[in-house]
Coordinates of C-alpha atoms in Angstrom, one line a residue:
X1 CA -1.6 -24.7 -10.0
X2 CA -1.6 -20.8 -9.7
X3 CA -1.6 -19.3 -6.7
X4 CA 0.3 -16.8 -3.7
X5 CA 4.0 -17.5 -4.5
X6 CA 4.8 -14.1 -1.7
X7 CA 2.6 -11.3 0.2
X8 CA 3.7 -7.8 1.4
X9 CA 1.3 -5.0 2.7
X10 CA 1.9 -1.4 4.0
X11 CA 0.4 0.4 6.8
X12 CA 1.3 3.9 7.0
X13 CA 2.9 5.0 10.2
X14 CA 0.1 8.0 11.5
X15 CA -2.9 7.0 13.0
X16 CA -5.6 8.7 14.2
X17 CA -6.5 7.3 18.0
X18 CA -6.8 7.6 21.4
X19 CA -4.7 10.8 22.5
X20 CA -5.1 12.4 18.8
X21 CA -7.4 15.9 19.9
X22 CA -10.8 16.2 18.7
X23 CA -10.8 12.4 17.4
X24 CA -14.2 11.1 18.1
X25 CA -14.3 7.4 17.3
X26 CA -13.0 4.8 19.9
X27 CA -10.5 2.7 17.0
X28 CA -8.0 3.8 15.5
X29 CA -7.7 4.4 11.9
X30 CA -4.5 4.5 9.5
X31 CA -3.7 7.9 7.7
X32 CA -1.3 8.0 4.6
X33 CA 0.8 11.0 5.7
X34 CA 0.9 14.6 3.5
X35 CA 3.6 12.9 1.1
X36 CA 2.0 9.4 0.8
X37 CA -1.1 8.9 -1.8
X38 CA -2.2 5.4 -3.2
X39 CA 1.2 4.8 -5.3
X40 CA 3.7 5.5 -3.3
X41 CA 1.8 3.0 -0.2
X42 CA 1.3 0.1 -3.6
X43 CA 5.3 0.5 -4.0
X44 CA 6.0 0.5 -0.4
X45 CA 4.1 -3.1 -0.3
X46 CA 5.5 -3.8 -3.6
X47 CA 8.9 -4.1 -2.5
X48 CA 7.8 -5.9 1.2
X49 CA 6.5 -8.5 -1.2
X50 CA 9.6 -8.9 -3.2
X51 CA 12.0 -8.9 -0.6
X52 CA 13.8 -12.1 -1.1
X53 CA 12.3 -12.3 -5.0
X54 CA 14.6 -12.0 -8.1
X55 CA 12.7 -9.0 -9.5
X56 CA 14.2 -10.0 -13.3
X57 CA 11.4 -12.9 -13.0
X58 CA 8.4 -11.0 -12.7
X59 CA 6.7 -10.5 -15.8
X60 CA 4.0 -8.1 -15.1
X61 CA 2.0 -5.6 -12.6
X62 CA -1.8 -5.0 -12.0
X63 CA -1.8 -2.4 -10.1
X64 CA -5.2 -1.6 -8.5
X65 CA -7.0 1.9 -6.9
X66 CA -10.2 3.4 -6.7
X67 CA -7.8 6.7 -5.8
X68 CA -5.0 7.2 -8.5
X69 CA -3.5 10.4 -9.0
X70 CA -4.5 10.3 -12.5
X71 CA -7.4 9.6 -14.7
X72 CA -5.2 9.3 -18.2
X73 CA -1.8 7.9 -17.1
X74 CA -1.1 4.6 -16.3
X75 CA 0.5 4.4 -12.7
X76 CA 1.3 0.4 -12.5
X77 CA 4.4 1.7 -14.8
X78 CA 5.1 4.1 -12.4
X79 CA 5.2 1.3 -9.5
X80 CA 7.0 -1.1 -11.5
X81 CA 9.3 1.6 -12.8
X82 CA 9.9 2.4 -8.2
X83 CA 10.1 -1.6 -8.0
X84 CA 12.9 -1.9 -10.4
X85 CA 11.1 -4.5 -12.4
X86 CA 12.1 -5.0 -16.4
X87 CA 10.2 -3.1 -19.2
X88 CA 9.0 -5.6 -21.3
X89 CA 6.4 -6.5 -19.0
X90 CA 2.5 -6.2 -18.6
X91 CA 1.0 -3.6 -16.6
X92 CA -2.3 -2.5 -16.3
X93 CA -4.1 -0.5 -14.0
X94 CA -7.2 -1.3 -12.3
X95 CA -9.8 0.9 -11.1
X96 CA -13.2 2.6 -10.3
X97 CA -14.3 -0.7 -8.3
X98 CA -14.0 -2.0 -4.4
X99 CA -13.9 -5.3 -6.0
X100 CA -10.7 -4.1 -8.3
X101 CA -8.2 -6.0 -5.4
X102 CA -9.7 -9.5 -6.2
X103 CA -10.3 -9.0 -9.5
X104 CA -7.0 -8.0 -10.2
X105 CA -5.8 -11.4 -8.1
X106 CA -8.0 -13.2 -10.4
X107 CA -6.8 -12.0 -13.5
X108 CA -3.3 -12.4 -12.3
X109 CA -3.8 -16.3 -12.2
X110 CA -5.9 -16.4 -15.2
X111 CA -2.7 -14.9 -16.5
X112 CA 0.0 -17.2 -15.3
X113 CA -2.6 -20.2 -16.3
X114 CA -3.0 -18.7 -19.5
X115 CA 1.3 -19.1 -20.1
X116 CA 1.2 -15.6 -20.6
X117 CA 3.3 -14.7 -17.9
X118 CA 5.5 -16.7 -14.9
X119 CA 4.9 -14.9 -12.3
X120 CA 2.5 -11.6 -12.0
X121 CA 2.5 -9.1 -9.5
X122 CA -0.7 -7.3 -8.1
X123 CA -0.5 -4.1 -5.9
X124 CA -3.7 -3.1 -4.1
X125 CA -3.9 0.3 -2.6
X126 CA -6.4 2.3 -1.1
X127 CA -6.4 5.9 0.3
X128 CA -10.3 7.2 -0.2
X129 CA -11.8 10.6 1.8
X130 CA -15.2 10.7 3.6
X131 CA -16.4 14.2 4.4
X132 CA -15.1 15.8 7.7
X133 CA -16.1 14.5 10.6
X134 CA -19.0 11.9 8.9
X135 CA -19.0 8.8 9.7
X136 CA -17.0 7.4 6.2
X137 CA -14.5 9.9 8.3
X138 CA -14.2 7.9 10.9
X139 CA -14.4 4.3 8.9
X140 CA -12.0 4.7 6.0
X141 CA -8.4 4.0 6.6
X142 CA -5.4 3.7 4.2
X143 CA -3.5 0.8 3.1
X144 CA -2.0 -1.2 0.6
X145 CA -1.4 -4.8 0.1
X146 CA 0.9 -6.7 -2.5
X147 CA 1.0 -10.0 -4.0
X148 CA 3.2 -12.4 -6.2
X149 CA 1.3 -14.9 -8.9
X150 CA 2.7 -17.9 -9.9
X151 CA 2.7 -21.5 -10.2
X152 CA 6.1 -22.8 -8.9
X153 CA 6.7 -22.3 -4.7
X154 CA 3.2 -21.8 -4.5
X155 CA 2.0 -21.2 -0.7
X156 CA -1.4 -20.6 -1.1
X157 CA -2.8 -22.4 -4.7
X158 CA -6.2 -20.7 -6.0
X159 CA -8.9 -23.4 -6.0
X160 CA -11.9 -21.9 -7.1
X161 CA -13.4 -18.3 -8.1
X162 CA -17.1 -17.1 -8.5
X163 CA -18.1 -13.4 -9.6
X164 CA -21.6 -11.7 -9.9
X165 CA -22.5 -8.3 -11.6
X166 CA -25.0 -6.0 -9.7
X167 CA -26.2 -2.3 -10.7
X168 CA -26.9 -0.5 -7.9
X169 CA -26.0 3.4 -6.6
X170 CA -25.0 2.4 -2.9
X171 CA -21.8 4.3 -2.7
X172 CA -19.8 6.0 -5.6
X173 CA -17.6 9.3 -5.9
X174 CA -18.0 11.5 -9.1
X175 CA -15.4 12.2 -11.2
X176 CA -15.7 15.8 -9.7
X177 CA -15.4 15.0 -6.6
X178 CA -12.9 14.0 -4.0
X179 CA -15.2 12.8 -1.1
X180 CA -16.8 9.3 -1.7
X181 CA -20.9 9.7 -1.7
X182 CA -23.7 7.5 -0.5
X183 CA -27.6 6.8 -0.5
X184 CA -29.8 6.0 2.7
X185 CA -28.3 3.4 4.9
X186 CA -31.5 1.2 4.4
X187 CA -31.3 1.3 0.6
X188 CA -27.2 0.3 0.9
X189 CA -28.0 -2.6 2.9
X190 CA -31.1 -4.1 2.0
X191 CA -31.0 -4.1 -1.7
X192 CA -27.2 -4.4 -2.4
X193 CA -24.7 -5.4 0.8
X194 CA -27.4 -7.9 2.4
X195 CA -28.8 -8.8 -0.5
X196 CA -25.9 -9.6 -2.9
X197 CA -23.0 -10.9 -0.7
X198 CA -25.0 -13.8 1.1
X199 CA -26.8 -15.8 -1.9
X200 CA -22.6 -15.5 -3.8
X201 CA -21.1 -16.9 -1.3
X202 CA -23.8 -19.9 -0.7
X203 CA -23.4 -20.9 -4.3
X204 CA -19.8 -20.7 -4.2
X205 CA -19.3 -22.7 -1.7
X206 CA -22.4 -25.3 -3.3
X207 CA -20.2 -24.9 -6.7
X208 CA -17.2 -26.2 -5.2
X209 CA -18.7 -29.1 -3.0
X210 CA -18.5 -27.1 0.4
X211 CA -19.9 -25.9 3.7
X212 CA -19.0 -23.2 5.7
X213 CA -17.3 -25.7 8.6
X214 CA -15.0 -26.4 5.5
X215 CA -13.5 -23.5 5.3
X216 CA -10.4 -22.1 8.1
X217 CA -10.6 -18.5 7.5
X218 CA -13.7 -16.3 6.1
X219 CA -12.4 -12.9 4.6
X220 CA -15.0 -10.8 3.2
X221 CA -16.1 -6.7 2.7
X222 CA -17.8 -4.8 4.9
X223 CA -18.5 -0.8 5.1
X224 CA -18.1 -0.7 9.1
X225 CA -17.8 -2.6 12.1
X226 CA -21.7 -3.5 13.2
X227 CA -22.6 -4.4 9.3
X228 CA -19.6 -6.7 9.2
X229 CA -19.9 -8.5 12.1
X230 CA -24.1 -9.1 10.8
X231 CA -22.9 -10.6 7.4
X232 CA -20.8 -12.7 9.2
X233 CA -23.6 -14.0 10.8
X234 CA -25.6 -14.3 7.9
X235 CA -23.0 -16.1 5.8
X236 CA -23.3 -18.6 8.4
X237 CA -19.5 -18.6 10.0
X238 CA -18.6 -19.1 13.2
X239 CA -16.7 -16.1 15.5
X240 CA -13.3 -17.9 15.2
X241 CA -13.8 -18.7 11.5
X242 CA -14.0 -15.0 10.6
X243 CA -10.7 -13.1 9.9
X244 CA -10.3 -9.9 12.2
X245 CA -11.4 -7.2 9.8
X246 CA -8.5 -4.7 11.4
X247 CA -11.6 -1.7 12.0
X248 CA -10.2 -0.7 15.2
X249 CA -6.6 -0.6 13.9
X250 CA -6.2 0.6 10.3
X251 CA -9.7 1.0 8.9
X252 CA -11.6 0.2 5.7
X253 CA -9.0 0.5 3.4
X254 CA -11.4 0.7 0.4
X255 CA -10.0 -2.1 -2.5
X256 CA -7.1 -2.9 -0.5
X257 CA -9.5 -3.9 2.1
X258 CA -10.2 -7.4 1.7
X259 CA -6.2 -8.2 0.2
X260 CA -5.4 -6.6 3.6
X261 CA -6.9 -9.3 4.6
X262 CA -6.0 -11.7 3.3
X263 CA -2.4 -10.7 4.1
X264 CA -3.0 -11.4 7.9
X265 CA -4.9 -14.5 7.4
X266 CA -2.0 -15.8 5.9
X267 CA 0.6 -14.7 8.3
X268 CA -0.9 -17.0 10.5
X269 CA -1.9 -19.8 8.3
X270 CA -0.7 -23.7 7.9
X271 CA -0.5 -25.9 5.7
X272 CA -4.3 -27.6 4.8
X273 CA -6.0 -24.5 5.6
X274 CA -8.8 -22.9 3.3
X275 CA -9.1 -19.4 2.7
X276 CA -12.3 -17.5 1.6
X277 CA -12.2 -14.2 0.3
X278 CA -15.4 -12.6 -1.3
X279 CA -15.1 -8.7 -2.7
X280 CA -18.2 -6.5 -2.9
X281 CA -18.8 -3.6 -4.8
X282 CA -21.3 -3.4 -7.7
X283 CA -21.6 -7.2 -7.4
X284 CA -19.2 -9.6 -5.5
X285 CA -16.2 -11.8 -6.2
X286 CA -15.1 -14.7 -4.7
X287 CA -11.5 -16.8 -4.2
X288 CA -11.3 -19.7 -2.5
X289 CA -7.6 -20.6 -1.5
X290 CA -5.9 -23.6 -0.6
X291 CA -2.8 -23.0 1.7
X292 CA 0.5 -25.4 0.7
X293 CA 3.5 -26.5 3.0
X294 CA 5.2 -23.8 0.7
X295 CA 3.9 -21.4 3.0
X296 CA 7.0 -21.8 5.4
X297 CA 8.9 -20.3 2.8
X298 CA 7.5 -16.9 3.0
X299 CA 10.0 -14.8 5.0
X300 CA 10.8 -11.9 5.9
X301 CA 8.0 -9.9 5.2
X302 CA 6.6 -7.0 7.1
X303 CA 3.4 -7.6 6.0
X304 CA 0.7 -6.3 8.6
X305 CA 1.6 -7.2 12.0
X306 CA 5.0 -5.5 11.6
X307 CA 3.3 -2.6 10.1
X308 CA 0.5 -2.2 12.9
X309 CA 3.1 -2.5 15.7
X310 CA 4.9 0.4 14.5
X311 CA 3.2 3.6 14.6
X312 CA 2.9 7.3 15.7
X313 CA -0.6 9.1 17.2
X314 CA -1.5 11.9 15.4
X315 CA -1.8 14.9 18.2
X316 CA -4.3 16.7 17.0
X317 CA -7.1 15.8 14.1
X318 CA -7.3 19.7 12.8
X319 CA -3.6 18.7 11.6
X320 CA -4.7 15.4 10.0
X321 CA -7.8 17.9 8.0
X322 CA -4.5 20.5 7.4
X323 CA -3.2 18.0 5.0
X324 CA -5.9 15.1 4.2
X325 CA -8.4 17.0 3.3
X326 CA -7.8 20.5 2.3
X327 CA -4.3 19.5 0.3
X328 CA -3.8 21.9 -2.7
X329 CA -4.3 20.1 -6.0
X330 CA -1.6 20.0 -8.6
X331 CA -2.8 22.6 -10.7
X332 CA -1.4 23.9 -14.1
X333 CA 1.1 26.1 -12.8
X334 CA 5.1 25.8 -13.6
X335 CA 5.8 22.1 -12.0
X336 CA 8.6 19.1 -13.3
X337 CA 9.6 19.1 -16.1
X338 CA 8.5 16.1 -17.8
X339 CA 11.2 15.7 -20.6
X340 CA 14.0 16.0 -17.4
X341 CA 12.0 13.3 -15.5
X342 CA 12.4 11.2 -18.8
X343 CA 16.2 11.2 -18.7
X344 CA 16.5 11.0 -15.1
X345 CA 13.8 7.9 -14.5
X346 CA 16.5 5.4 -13.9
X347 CA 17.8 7.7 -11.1
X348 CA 14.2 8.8 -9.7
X349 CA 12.0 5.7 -9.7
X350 CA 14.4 2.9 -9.8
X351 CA 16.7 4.9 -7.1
X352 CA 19.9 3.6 -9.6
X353 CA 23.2 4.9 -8.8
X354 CA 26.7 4.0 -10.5
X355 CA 28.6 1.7 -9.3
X356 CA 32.3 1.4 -10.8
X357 CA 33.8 -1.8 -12.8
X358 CA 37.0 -0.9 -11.9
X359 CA 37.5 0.4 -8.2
X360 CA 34.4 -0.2 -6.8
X361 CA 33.1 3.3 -5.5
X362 CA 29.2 3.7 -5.7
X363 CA 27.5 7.2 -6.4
X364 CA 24.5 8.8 -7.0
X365 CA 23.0 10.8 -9.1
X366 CA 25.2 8.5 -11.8
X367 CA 28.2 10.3 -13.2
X368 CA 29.9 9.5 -16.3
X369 CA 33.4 10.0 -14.6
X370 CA 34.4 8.3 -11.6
X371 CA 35.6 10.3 -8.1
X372 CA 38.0 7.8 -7.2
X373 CA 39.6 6.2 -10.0
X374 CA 38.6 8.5 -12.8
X375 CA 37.8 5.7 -14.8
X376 CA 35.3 6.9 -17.7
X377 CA 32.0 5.0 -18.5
X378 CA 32.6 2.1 -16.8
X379 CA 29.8 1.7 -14.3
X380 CA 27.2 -0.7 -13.8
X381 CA 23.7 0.3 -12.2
X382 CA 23.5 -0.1 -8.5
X383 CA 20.1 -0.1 -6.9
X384 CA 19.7 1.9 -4.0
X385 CA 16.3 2.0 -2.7
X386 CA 16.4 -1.1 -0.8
X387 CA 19.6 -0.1 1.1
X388 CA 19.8 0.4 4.4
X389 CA 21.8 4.1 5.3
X390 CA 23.4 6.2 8.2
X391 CA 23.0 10.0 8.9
X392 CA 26.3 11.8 8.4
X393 CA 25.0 15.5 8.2
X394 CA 21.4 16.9 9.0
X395 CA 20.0 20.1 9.0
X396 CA 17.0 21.6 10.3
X397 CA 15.2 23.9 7.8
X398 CA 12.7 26.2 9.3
X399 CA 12.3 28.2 6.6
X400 CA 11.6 25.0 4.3
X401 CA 8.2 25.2 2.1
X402 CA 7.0 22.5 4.4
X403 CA 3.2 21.9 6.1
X404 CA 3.3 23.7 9.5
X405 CA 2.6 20.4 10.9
X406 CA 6.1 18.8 9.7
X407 CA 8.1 22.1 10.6
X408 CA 10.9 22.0 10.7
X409 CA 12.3 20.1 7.5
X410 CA 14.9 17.9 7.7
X411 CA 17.6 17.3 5.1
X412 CA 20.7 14.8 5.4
X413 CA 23.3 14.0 4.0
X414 CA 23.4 9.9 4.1
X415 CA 25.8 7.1 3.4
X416 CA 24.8 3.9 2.5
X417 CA 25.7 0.8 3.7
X418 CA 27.9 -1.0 0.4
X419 CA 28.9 2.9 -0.6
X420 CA 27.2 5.9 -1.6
X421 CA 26.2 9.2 -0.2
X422 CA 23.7 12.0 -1.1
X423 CA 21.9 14.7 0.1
X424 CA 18.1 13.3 0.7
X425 CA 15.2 14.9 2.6
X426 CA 13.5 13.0 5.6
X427 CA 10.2 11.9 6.4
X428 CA 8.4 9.8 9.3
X429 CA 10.3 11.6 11.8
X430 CA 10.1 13.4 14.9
X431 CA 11.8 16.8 14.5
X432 CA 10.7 18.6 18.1
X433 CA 13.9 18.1 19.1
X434 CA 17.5 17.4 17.4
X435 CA 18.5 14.7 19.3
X436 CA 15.3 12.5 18.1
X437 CA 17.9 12.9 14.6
X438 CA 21.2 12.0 15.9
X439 CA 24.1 11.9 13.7
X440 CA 24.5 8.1 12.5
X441 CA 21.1 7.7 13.0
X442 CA 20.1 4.2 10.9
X443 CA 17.7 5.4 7.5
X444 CA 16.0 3.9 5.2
X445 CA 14.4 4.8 2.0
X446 CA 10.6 5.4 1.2
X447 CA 9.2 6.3 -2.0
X448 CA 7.3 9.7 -1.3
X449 CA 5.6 13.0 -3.3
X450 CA 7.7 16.0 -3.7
X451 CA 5.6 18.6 -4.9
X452 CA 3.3 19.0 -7.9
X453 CA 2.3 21.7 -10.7
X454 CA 1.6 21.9 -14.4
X455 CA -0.6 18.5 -13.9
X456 CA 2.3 16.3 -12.9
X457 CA 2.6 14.7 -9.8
X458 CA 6.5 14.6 -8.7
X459 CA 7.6 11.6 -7.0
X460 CA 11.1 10.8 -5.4
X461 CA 12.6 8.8 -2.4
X462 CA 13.1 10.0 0.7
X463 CA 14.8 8.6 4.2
X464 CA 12.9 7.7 7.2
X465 CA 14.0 6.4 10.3
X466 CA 13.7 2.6 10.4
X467 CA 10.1 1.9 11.1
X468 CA 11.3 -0.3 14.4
X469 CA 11.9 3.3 16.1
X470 CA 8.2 3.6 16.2
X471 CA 7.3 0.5 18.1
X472 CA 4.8 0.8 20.3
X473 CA 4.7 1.0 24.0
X474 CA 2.3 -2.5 24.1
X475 CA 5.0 -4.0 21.4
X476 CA 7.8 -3.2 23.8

């Protein structure tokens, strides 16, 4: 039976919170930093979730976003491409909905059960903009959330699924515009949240032969703290049934926010447990999920505890608006080139250096000559993206054409651990002071935005320190 085969998520590392300047809510909400947007957080939990995974075995990526970068370009290649996953697989994005997580889970199994695929991989990311200093503000959080499909190892197997259709203008964001929009807080509840959610989830659970003291965990939507904690009560569960829905530490993380979820609930699952998970958006979709004793083999995955005990307090929220909210757009100036990006996509997405048949000696970018042996063509691709590396050289740049707010920039020179050095800008750090960036400093590498222009969005890795420097005081 399809089902969960492995789960990743990512949290980014700034939050907004107690000791963040002119912050006004009492929880704290997750902020994708000035170089993070929904793709690069969907390949960050992307590779959480294959750690451990042959990547050659997965045969496809749905990849879904109510906030991709683009309205005419695919960007699950793009994450598959940063994953190192084959070519000949399917990919597909999915978008415009809340309910695009789920849905995308759903036709992820449908696919596998179909024999169209093994195994299918579905990112979930989220990274949506209320206006300044409303109350979406406060709510919305970003995240992303990752999953494997299959049916061999399965740890959680999908037992049932339900989905109803509902026009209604609640909340939406034109095309034209970056903040999302919403109608009078009686009309949002009363004729669609209240009203839809509760009667879906009744015949669900009537459909498969169930009450609500069946089920372990209950994961469903809601917009904000005091409306969730209602439909819970309305759907009938009990306190201890209901999975925490993470308001006061990342926020409503849009389409990622249910997977997010669902992520948690099964960090701490066992064996026998059932798992709800209803969607709403335009309707409602609902999962029903059986956990396995294959859910011992999940390992080694940083999914969202990790994440949420790792973090740095933004100082001040005028710097959070510096870069959130009044970010230039990539206009139609001079930009990348997108015939170079072409030749170079093994080296930029993939992260592939060169590593040589006959001595040994990695390097990036590939070369067709080798430094050390001078052997000619006679290297095999070496991926480096989910090495682990050590400062050699770092610089403080000043004068770099960085926000004011991540002044100054810093560039190093890195070698990894297995071979392999290169000059690679960091991110995530603390620069106040050099010695936060001591030489040898332990890196790793994050997929990240460079810069934009001409209508292309430039995306690269970076290094950043391992997230285990940021662990927090309570964590300690």
């Amino acid at each position: 039976m399809a089902g969960i085969v492995s789960y990743g998520a990512y949290v980014p590392l700034r939050r907004l919170g107690k000791g963040t300047q002119g912050w006004r809510s009492p929880n704290e909400k997750a902020v994708a930093y000035y170089d993070e947007d929904s793709v690069t957080m969907a390949v960050a939990a992307t590779i959480d979730c294959l750690r451990d995974i042959d990547r050659q075995n997965v045969d496809g990526l749905y990849l879904a976003s109510t906030t991709l970068p683009y309205k005419e370009k695919s960007m699950a290649t793009t994450v598959a491409s940063a994953a190192d996953l084959r070519h000949d697989i399917i990919t597909m994005d999915c978008t415009d909905s809340l309910r695009a997580g789920v849905g995308a889970l759903r036709m992820a199994a449908d696919t596998v059960k179909a024999g169209s695929a093994r195994q299918m991989l579905v990112a979930i990311s989220d990274c949506r903009l209320g206006s300044p200093r409303s109350e979406e503000d406060q709510t919305f959080g970003d995240g992303a959330a990752a999953f494997l499909i299959g049916d061999d190892n399965v740890a959680a197997t999908i037992e049932g699924s339900y989905s109803v259709s509902n026009e209604l203008f609640d909340m939406w964001r034109p095309d034209s515009s970056k903040y999302v929009h919403t109608w009078e807080d009686r009309w949002v509840y009363e004729e669609g949240y209240f009203k839809v959610l509760p009667p879906v989830v009744s015949e669900f659970l009537k459909r498969c032969g169930l009450t609500t003291k069946d089920i372990s965990k209950a994961i469903f939507y809601g917009p904000n703290p005091r409306r969730h904690a209602e439909m819970g009560k309305m759907l009938g569960f009990q306190p201890a049934q209901i999975q925490d829905p993470l308001f006061s530490k990342i926020g409503n993380t849009g389409a990622a926010f249910t997977p997010m979820m669902l992520v948690a609930a099964l960090e701490e699952a066992k064996p026998g447990d059932k798992i709800l998970c209803a969607s709403y958006g335009n309707g409602a979709d609902v999962l029903l999920f059986q956990v396995t004793k294959d859910i011992s083999r999940i390992k080694n995955k940083r999914g969202i505890k990790y994440n949420l005990a790792h973090k740095m307090i933004f100082s001040s929220y005028d710097a959070y608006l510096g870069f959130h909210h009044q970010a230039r757009e990539v206009g139609e100036e001079g930009g990348p080139s997108a015939s170079a990006i072409a030749r170079e996509r093994d080296a930029i997405y993939p992260f592939h250096g060169g590593k040589c048949r006959v001595c040994g000696t990695v390097q990036y970018p590939p070369q067709r000559i080798c430094t050390k042996c001078q052997s000619k063509d006679s290297f095999d691709h070496y991926r480096l993206s989910d090495k682990k590396a050590k400062v050699f050289i770092r610089v403080l740049d000043y004068a770099a054409p960085v926000p004011g707010f991540d002044s100054p920039a810093v560039d190093t020179l890195i070698d990894w651990e297995g071979g392999g050095r290169a000059l690679i800008s960091m991110t995530d750090k603390d620069s106040s002071d050099p010695k936060n960036i001591p030489m040898g400093m332990e890196v790793e590498m994050t997929f990240r935005k460079l810069r934009g222009g001409g209508g292309i969005h430039h995306y690269w890795w970076k290094c950043m320190p391992l997230r285990e420097s940021w662990i927090t005081k309570e964590a300690k």
